[in-house]
Amino acid sequence: MSKPIAAVTADTLLADMKPINQKMADYAPRPLLNALGRAGILPIVIAYDDYADPEEFVDTFDALVLPGGPNPSPRFYGEEPLWCIGPTYEKRDIFEIALIQTCLKRGKPILGICRGMQILNAALGGTLWQDMSAQNPKAFIQHMQKAPGNIATHYVDIEKESRLHSILGDGLYVNSRHREGIKKLAPSLTAAARSRDGVIEAVEGRDNDLVAAVQWHPENMDPALMDPLFHAFADRIIRYK
C-alpha cells in the first residue's frame, strides 16, 4: 500500500538575501516534514503559482497541511488592518483559501497549525483578533512567548466531547507563538481546546472529522507527546482515501 500524500503549503522568504535565488525562496519547516514522515505520510511542499489555479493542485495529494506563518490579511474576514497587526502575505492567503474550499468539496482531510488554524477559520466564515494584546482584554496569558519556541509555556484544556480528547487527553502544556487568535468561530467548526484565558487553541469540524487544527506548534514539541496528533491525521487520510 502506497503512503498517503499530504501537501504542505509553503511560506516565502521575503528577506533581501543573496544569492538571488534565495531572495524569494519558498519553504516548509523541516520539523513539520519530519513529523509527517514519522507518521507514515509522504509530505510534498507546494507554493502558490501565479500561472495555475489552486484547484489544479488538488489531484496531486490526499490531504492538506496548513503550517504556521504570517498573519492572515484582515480583508479575508471583512476588516481593515489595525496599526498593530504583524506581517501579512495575501498571495499565500488567496492560495490557501482556495485549497481549503476545494479540499472540503473533494473530501480531503485538512490539518491546520497556528496560522493554519486562523486561515482555516477565516476561509470558513469566522473572524480573528488581529492582535490579542491590543484587542482582547480577556487574553491575559502570554500567547507570543518569550521562551524558546520549542518550550511549552501555557496549559490548554481539551474538551471532553472532542475528537482531540481521544488523542491527547484532558489537557497539556503547549508552546505558543501567535499574536492573533480566533474571535468569531466559523459556523462549521467547533472549539476542541482553550487556554485558561478562554482563547480557542484547537478546532474541529462540527459535522465530521475532515478538518482539525491546533494553535500551537506540535512539530516543535517532544515527538513522544505530539506524534499521536500526526498519527491521527494519517489515520484520517487513509480513511478518506
Short mmCIF file of C-alpha atoms in Angstrom, two decimals:
data_model
loop_
_atom_site.label_atom_id
_atom_site.label_comp_id
_atom_site.label_asym_id
_atom_site.label_seq_id
_atom_site.Cartn_x
_atom_site.Cartn_y
_atom_site.Cartn_z
CA MET A 1 0.00 0.00 0.00
CA SER A 2 1.44 3.37 -1.01
CA LYS A 3 1.94 6.05 1.60
CA PRO A 4 -0.71 8.79 1.83
CA ILE A 5 0.47 12.09 0.38
CA ALA A 6 -0.03 15.36 2.25
CA ALA A 7 0.56 18.72 0.58
CA VAL A 8 2.23 21.26 2.88
CA THR A 9 1.71 24.84 1.76
CA ALA A 10 4.93 26.81 1.55
CA ASP A 11 5.89 30.05 3.21
CA THR A 12 8.03 32.54 1.28
CA LEU A 13 11.31 34.02 2.43
CA LEU A 14 10.96 37.73 1.68
CA ALA A 15 14.25 38.89 3.22
CA ASP A 16 16.77 40.66 0.99
CA MET A 17 19.20 37.78 0.77
CA LYS A 18 21.85 36.60 -1.66
CA PRO A 19 22.27 34.56 -3.80
CA ILE A 20 19.28 35.86 -5.71
CA ASN A 21 17.50 32.50 -5.85
CA GLN A 22 17.08 32.65 -2.07
CA LYS A 23 15.55 36.13 -2.08
CA MET A 24 12.03 34.80 -2.71
CA ALA A 25 12.59 31.16 -1.72
CA ASP A 26 9.56 29.01 -0.89
CA TYR A 27 10.00 26.62 2.03
CA ALA A 28 8.28 24.49 4.67
CA PRO A 29 9.53 23.80 8.22
CA ARG A 30 11.81 20.74 8.35
CA PRO A 31 10.48 19.63 11.79
CA LEU A 32 6.95 19.53 10.32
CA LEU A 33 8.06 17.43 7.35
CA ASN A 34 9.84 15.07 9.73
CA ALA A 35 6.76 14.75 11.97
CA LEU A 36 4.60 13.85 8.98
CA GLY A 37 7.21 11.35 7.83
CA ARG A 38 7.28 9.64 11.24
CA ALA A 39 3.51 9.19 10.92
CA GLY A 40 3.93 7.37 7.60
CA ILE A 41 2.83 10.34 5.49
CA LEU A 42 4.69 11.40 2.36
CA PRO A 43 4.88 15.23 2.51
CA ILE A 44 5.16 17.38 -0.60
CA VAL A 45 5.71 21.13 -0.40
CA ILE A 46 3.55 23.27 -2.69
CA ALA A 47 3.91 27.00 -3.27
CA TYR A 48 1.37 29.35 -4.82
CA ASP A 49 1.60 29.54 -8.60
CA ASP A 50 0.87 32.75 -10.50
CA TYR A 51 0.16 30.68 -13.61
CA ALA A 52 -2.19 27.99 -12.27
CA ASP A 53 -5.44 27.84 -10.32
CA PRO A 54 -5.07 26.37 -6.83
CA GLU A 55 -7.69 23.77 -7.75
CA GLU A 56 -5.28 22.30 -10.29
CA PHE A 57 -3.05 21.07 -7.46
CA VAL A 58 -5.65 19.04 -5.60
CA ASP A 59 -5.42 15.86 -7.68
CA THR A 60 -1.73 15.55 -6.73
CA PHE A 61 -2.30 14.88 -2.99
CA ASP A 62 -4.57 13.12 -0.50
CA ALA A 63 -4.66 15.71 2.30
CA LEU A 64 -3.65 19.29 3.07
CA VAL A 65 -1.44 20.70 5.84
CA LEU A 66 -1.60 24.43 6.58
CA PRO A 67 1.52 25.37 8.58
CA GLY A 68 2.43 28.46 10.57
CA GLY A 69 3.46 31.78 9.03
CA PRO A 70 2.41 35.42 8.75
CA ASN A 71 -0.94 36.81 9.86
CA PRO A 72 -3.88 36.22 7.53
CA SER A 73 -4.86 39.51 5.92
CA PRO A 74 -7.92 41.01 7.67
CA ARG A 75 -9.62 41.72 4.35
CA PHE A 76 -10.42 38.00 4.11
CA TYR A 77 -12.70 38.31 7.13
CA GLY A 78 -14.09 41.76 6.30
CA GLU A 79 -11.87 44.05 8.39
CA GLU A 80 -9.30 46.77 7.81
CA PRO A 81 -5.76 46.17 9.13
CA LEU A 82 -5.05 47.72 12.52
CA TRP A 83 -1.82 49.60 13.16
CA CYS A 84 -0.63 46.80 15.44
CA ILE A 85 -1.06 43.88 13.04
CA GLY A 86 2.00 41.81 12.17
CA PRO A 87 3.23 40.93 8.66
CA THR A 88 0.72 39.59 6.12
CA TYR A 89 1.16 37.92 2.73
CA GLU A 90 -2.01 37.96 0.64
CA LYS A 91 -0.81 35.68 -2.17
CA ARG A 92 -0.45 32.85 0.31
CA ASP A 93 -3.86 33.68 1.82
CA ILE A 94 -5.59 33.52 -1.57
CA PHE A 95 -3.86 30.26 -2.45
CA GLU A 96 -4.66 28.55 0.85
CA ILE A 97 -8.28 29.69 0.98
CA ALA A 98 -8.90 28.23 -2.48
CA LEU A 99 -7.16 24.98 -1.48
CA ILE A 100 -9.27 24.74 1.70
CA GLN A 101 -12.52 25.21 -0.17
CA THR A 102 -11.57 22.71 -2.87
CA CYS A 103 -10.36 20.08 -0.38
CA LEU A 104 -13.62 20.31 1.55
CA LYS A 105 -15.62 19.85 -1.66
CA ARG A 106 -13.48 16.86 -2.60
CA GLY A 107 -13.49 15.25 0.85
CA LYS A 108 -9.76 15.60 1.53
CA PRO A 109 -8.63 15.95 5.19
CA ILE A 110 -7.04 19.17 6.44
CA LEU A 111 -4.66 19.77 9.34
CA GLY A 112 -4.01 23.37 10.40
CA ILE A 113 -1.15 24.55 12.61
CA CYS A 114 -1.05 28.05 14.20
CA ARG A 115 -1.64 30.40 11.23
CA GLY A 116 -3.17 27.34 9.55
CA MET A 117 -5.96 27.30 12.13
CA GLN A 118 -6.55 31.01 11.62
CA ILE A 119 -6.72 30.96 7.81
CA LEU A 120 -8.99 27.91 8.05
CA ASN A 121 -11.35 29.82 10.35
CA ALA A 122 -11.31 32.86 8.04
CA ALA A 123 -11.89 30.72 4.94
CA LEU A 124 -14.98 29.17 6.56
CA GLY A 125 -16.57 32.46 7.62
CA GLY A 126 -15.00 33.20 11.01
CA THR A 127 -13.04 36.25 12.18
CA LEU A 128 -9.79 36.85 14.07
CA TRP A 129 -8.33 39.09 16.72
CA GLN A 130 -5.61 40.86 14.73
CA ASP A 131 -3.59 41.43 17.92
CA MET A 132 -4.99 39.99 21.13
CA SER A 133 -2.83 42.12 23.39
CA ALA A 134 -4.40 45.25 21.85
CA GLN A 135 -7.95 43.99 21.22
CA ASN A 136 -8.83 41.26 23.70
CA PRO A 137 -8.54 42.33 27.35
CA LYS A 138 -9.52 38.81 28.50
CA ALA A 139 -6.41 37.30 26.91
CA PHE A 140 -4.07 37.66 29.89
CA ILE A 141 -1.76 34.73 29.03
CA GLN A 142 1.47 35.39 27.12
CA HIS A 143 0.49 33.86 23.75
CA MET A 144 3.56 35.26 21.97
CA GLN A 145 6.01 33.53 24.27
CA LYS A 146 9.45 34.89 25.04
CA ALA A 147 10.81 31.44 25.83
CA PRO A 148 12.44 29.41 23.01
CA GLY A 149 9.84 28.23 20.52
CA ASN A 150 10.11 24.56 21.39
CA ILE A 151 9.33 25.11 25.08
CA ALA A 152 5.78 24.54 26.33
CA THR A 153 4.71 27.64 28.28
CA HIS A 154 0.96 27.57 28.98
CA TYR A 155 -1.76 25.00 29.59
CA VAL A 156 -4.71 24.15 27.34
CA ASP A 157 -7.86 22.36 28.46
CA ILE A 158 -9.23 19.89 25.90
CA GLU A 159 -12.98 19.47 25.54
CA LYS A 160 -14.03 16.01 26.73
CA GLU A 161 -16.50 15.60 23.86
CA SER A 162 -13.89 16.45 21.22
CA ARG A 163 -12.05 14.03 18.94
CA LEU A 164 -8.83 15.70 20.14
CA HIS A 165 -9.52 14.40 23.66
CA SER A 166 -9.16 10.80 22.46
CA ILE A 167 -5.70 11.73 21.06
CA LEU A 168 -4.16 13.99 23.71
CA GLY A 169 -6.33 13.54 26.83
CA ASP A 170 -7.69 16.16 29.21
CA GLY A 171 -5.07 18.82 28.53
CA LEU A 172 -1.38 19.64 28.32
CA TYR A 173 1.20 22.41 28.24
CA VAL A 174 1.93 23.75 24.75
CA ASN A 175 4.23 26.24 23.07
CA SER A 176 2.67 29.50 21.91
CA ARG A 177 3.84 31.82 19.14
CA HIS A 178 0.88 33.91 17.96
CA ARG A 179 -0.41 37.42 18.43
CA GLU A 180 -3.71 36.82 16.62
CA GLY A 181 -6.45 34.34 17.54
CA ILE A 182 -9.99 33.27 16.75
CA LYS A 183 -12.56 35.93 17.60
CA LYS A 184 -15.72 34.54 15.96
CA LEU A 185 -15.61 30.82 15.30
CA ALA A 186 -16.67 29.72 11.80
CA PRO A 187 -20.14 28.07 11.81
CA SER A 188 -18.83 24.71 10.56
CA LEU A 189 -16.17 24.48 13.29
CA THR A 190 -16.30 23.72 17.00
CA ALA A 191 -13.74 24.55 19.69
CA ALA A 192 -11.76 21.48 20.80
CA ALA A 193 -9.41 23.18 23.30
CA ARG A 194 -8.96 26.51 25.06
CA SER A 195 -6.28 28.22 27.09
CA ARG A 196 -7.25 29.28 30.60
CA ASP A 197 -7.98 32.83 29.46
CA GLY A 198 -10.63 31.47 27.07
CA VAL A 199 -8.67 31.72 23.80
CA ILE A 200 -9.50 28.91 21.36
CA GLU A 201 -6.47 26.65 20.99
CA ALA A 202 -7.84 23.88 18.75
CA VAL A 203 -10.80 23.40 16.40
CA GLU A 204 -12.55 20.50 14.68
CA GLY A 205 -15.22 20.11 12.05
CA ARG A 206 -18.67 20.29 13.61
CA ASP A 207 -20.26 17.60 11.43
CA ASN A 208 -17.34 15.29 10.57
CA ASP A 209 -13.61 14.74 11.16
CA LEU A 210 -12.45 16.14 7.81
CA VAL A 211 -10.92 19.22 9.49
CA ALA A 212 -8.74 19.62 12.59
CA ALA A 213 -6.35 22.38 13.66
CA VAL A 214 -4.29 23.47 16.64
CA GLN A 215 -2.97 26.89 17.61
CA TRP A 216 0.36 25.65 18.95
CA HIS A 217 3.31 24.18 17.00
CA PRO A 218 3.28 20.41 17.65
CA GLU A 219 6.16 19.86 15.21
CA ASN A 220 8.48 21.74 17.60
CA MET A 221 7.45 19.85 20.74
CA ASP A 222 8.51 16.46 22.13
CA PRO A 223 7.65 13.82 19.48
CA ALA A 224 6.63 11.38 22.22
CA LEU A 225 3.92 13.85 23.21
CA MET A 226 2.84 15.17 19.82
CA ASP A 227 3.36 12.32 17.35
CA PRO A 228 -0.10 10.89 18.23
CA LEU A 229 -1.58 14.04 16.67
CA PHE A 230 0.19 13.33 13.38
CA HIS A 231 -0.63 9.61 13.51
CA ALA A 232 -4.30 10.50 13.96
CA PHE A 233 -4.03 12.72 10.88
CA ALA A 234 -2.54 9.79 8.96
CA ASP A 235 -5.46 7.61 10.03
CA ARG A 236 -7.92 10.23 8.79
CA ILE A 237 -6.17 10.42 5.41
CA ILE A 238 -6.29 6.64 4.96
CA ARG A 239 -9.98 6.51 5.86
CA TYR A 240 -10.94 9.25 3.43
CA LYS A 241 -8.57 7.98 0.73
#
